[in-house]
mmCIF file of C-alpha atoms in Angstrom:
data_model
loop_
_atom_site.group_PDB
_atom_site.id
_atom_site.type_symbol
_atom_site.label_atom_id
_atom_site.label_comp_id
_atom_site.label_asym_id
_atom_site.label_seq_id
_atom_site.Cartn_x
_atom_site.Cartn_y
_atom_site.Cartn_z
ATOM 1 C CA MET V 1 101.169 -163.877 53.314
ATOM 2 C CA GLY V 2 100.387 -166.087 50.583
ATOM 3 C CA VAL V 3 102.761 -168.013 48.238
ATOM 4 C CA ILE V 4 102.171 -170.560 45.706
ATOM 5 C CA ILE V 5 104.279 -173.595 46.074
ATOM 6 C CA GLN V 6 102.953 -176.005 43.523
ATOM 7 C CA LYS V 7 100.548 -175.127 40.585
ATOM 8 C CA LYS V 8 97.285 -176.848 39.869
ATOM 9 C CA ASP V 9 98.972 -178.832 36.905
ATOM 10 C CA GLY V 10 101.734 -179.990 39.263
ATOM 11 C CA GLY V 11 104.263 -177.653 38.236
ATOM 12 C CA TYR V 12 106.577 -175.801 40.768
ATOM 13 C CA LEU V 13 107.365 -172.093 40.816
ATOM 14 C CA TYR V 14 110.598 -170.158 41.522
ATOM 15 C CA THR V 15 109.648 -169.940 45.223
ATOM 16 C CA THR V 16 109.774 -173.776 45.555
ATOM 17 C CA THR V 17 113.337 -173.877 44.039
ATOM 18 C CA ASP V 18 114.487 -171.228 46.158
ATOM 19 C CA ILE V 19 113.247 -172.957 49.361
ATOM 20 C CA ALA V 20 114.886 -176.282 48.190
ATOM 21 C CA CYS V 21 118.094 -174.386 47.413
ATOM 22 C CA ALA V 22 118.214 -172.777 50.814
ATOM 23 C CA LYS V 23 117.732 -176.081 52.492
ATOM 24 C CA TYR V 24 120.270 -177.790 50.340
ATOM 25 C CA ARG V 25 122.927 -174.974 50.848
ATOM 26 C CA TYR V 26 122.615 -175.271 54.588
ATOM 27 C CA GLU V 27 122.114 -179.203 55.017
ATOM 28 C CA THR V 28 124.400 -180.494 52.176
ATOM 29 C CA LEU V 29 126.977 -177.597 51.824
ATOM 30 C CA HIS V 30 126.940 -176.562 55.361
ATOM 31 C CA ALA V 31 126.876 -172.943 54.549
ATOM 32 C CA ASP V 32 127.053 -170.629 57.357
ATOM 33 C CA ARG V 33 126.166 -167.612 55.328
ATOM 34 C CA VAL V 34 124.152 -167.347 51.906
ATOM 35 C CA LEU V 35 124.452 -164.276 49.666
ATOM 36 C CA TYR V 36 122.039 -163.756 46.874
ATOM 37 C CA TYR V 37 123.333 -161.465 44.206
ATOM 38 C CA ILE V 38 120.201 -160.875 42.008
ATOM 39 C CA ASP V 39 117.941 -158.054 40.886
ATOM 40 C CA SER V 40 116.533 -155.841 43.699
ATOM 41 C CA ARG V 41 113.053 -156.431 42.229
ATOM 42 C CA GLN V 42 113.229 -159.986 43.586
ATOM 43 C CA HIS V 43 113.487 -158.768 47.134
ATOM 44 C CA GLN V 44 109.867 -159.389 48.183
ATOM 45 C CA HIS V 45 109.998 -162.805 46.509
ATOM 46 C CA LEU V 46 113.159 -163.822 48.492
ATOM 47 C CA MET V 47 111.645 -162.400 51.866
ATOM 48 C CA GLN V 48 108.551 -164.658 51.204
ATOM 49 C CA ALA V 49 110.771 -167.759 50.551
ATOM 50 C CA TRP V 50 113.130 -167.081 53.497
ATOM 51 C CA THR V 51 110.008 -166.766 55.809
ATOM 52 C CA ILE V 52 108.869 -170.143 54.617
ATOM 53 C CA VAL V 53 112.536 -171.650 55.072
ATOM 54 C CA ARG V 54 112.753 -170.343 58.742
ATOM 55 C CA LYS V 55 109.421 -171.235 59.800
ATOM 56 C CA ALA V 56 109.772 -174.717 58.413
ATOM 57 C CA GLY V 57 113.165 -175.135 60.235
ATOM 58 C CA TYR V 58 115.262 -175.553 57.051
ATOM 59 C CA VAL V 59 117.877 -172.925 57.999
ATOM 60 C CA PRO V 60 118.167 -171.540 61.507
ATOM 61 C CA GLU V 61 118.168 -167.729 62.262
ATOM 62 C CA SER V 62 121.967 -168.043 63.200
ATOM 63 C CA VAL V 63 122.647 -168.627 59.415
ATOM 64 C CA PRO V 64 122.155 -165.362 57.660
ATOM 65 C CA LEU V 65 120.368 -165.297 54.328
ATOM 66 C CA GLU V 66 121.311 -162.023 52.518
ATOM 67 C CA HIS V 67 120.243 -160.197 49.406
#
């Protein structure tokens, strides 16, 4: 799976923001479950972001990330 995190011009994409938000919600807000209520067309995008979040160790598997 390939995901662009930062563009050539230094800008960031939605995936970067979603990764940072998941990390923030777990580490700062101490969320024990995160629900995303957004359009179903964003499902693949979220799955990619969550895969990165899990592999990076930002949010453990014990904390559900749900769409």
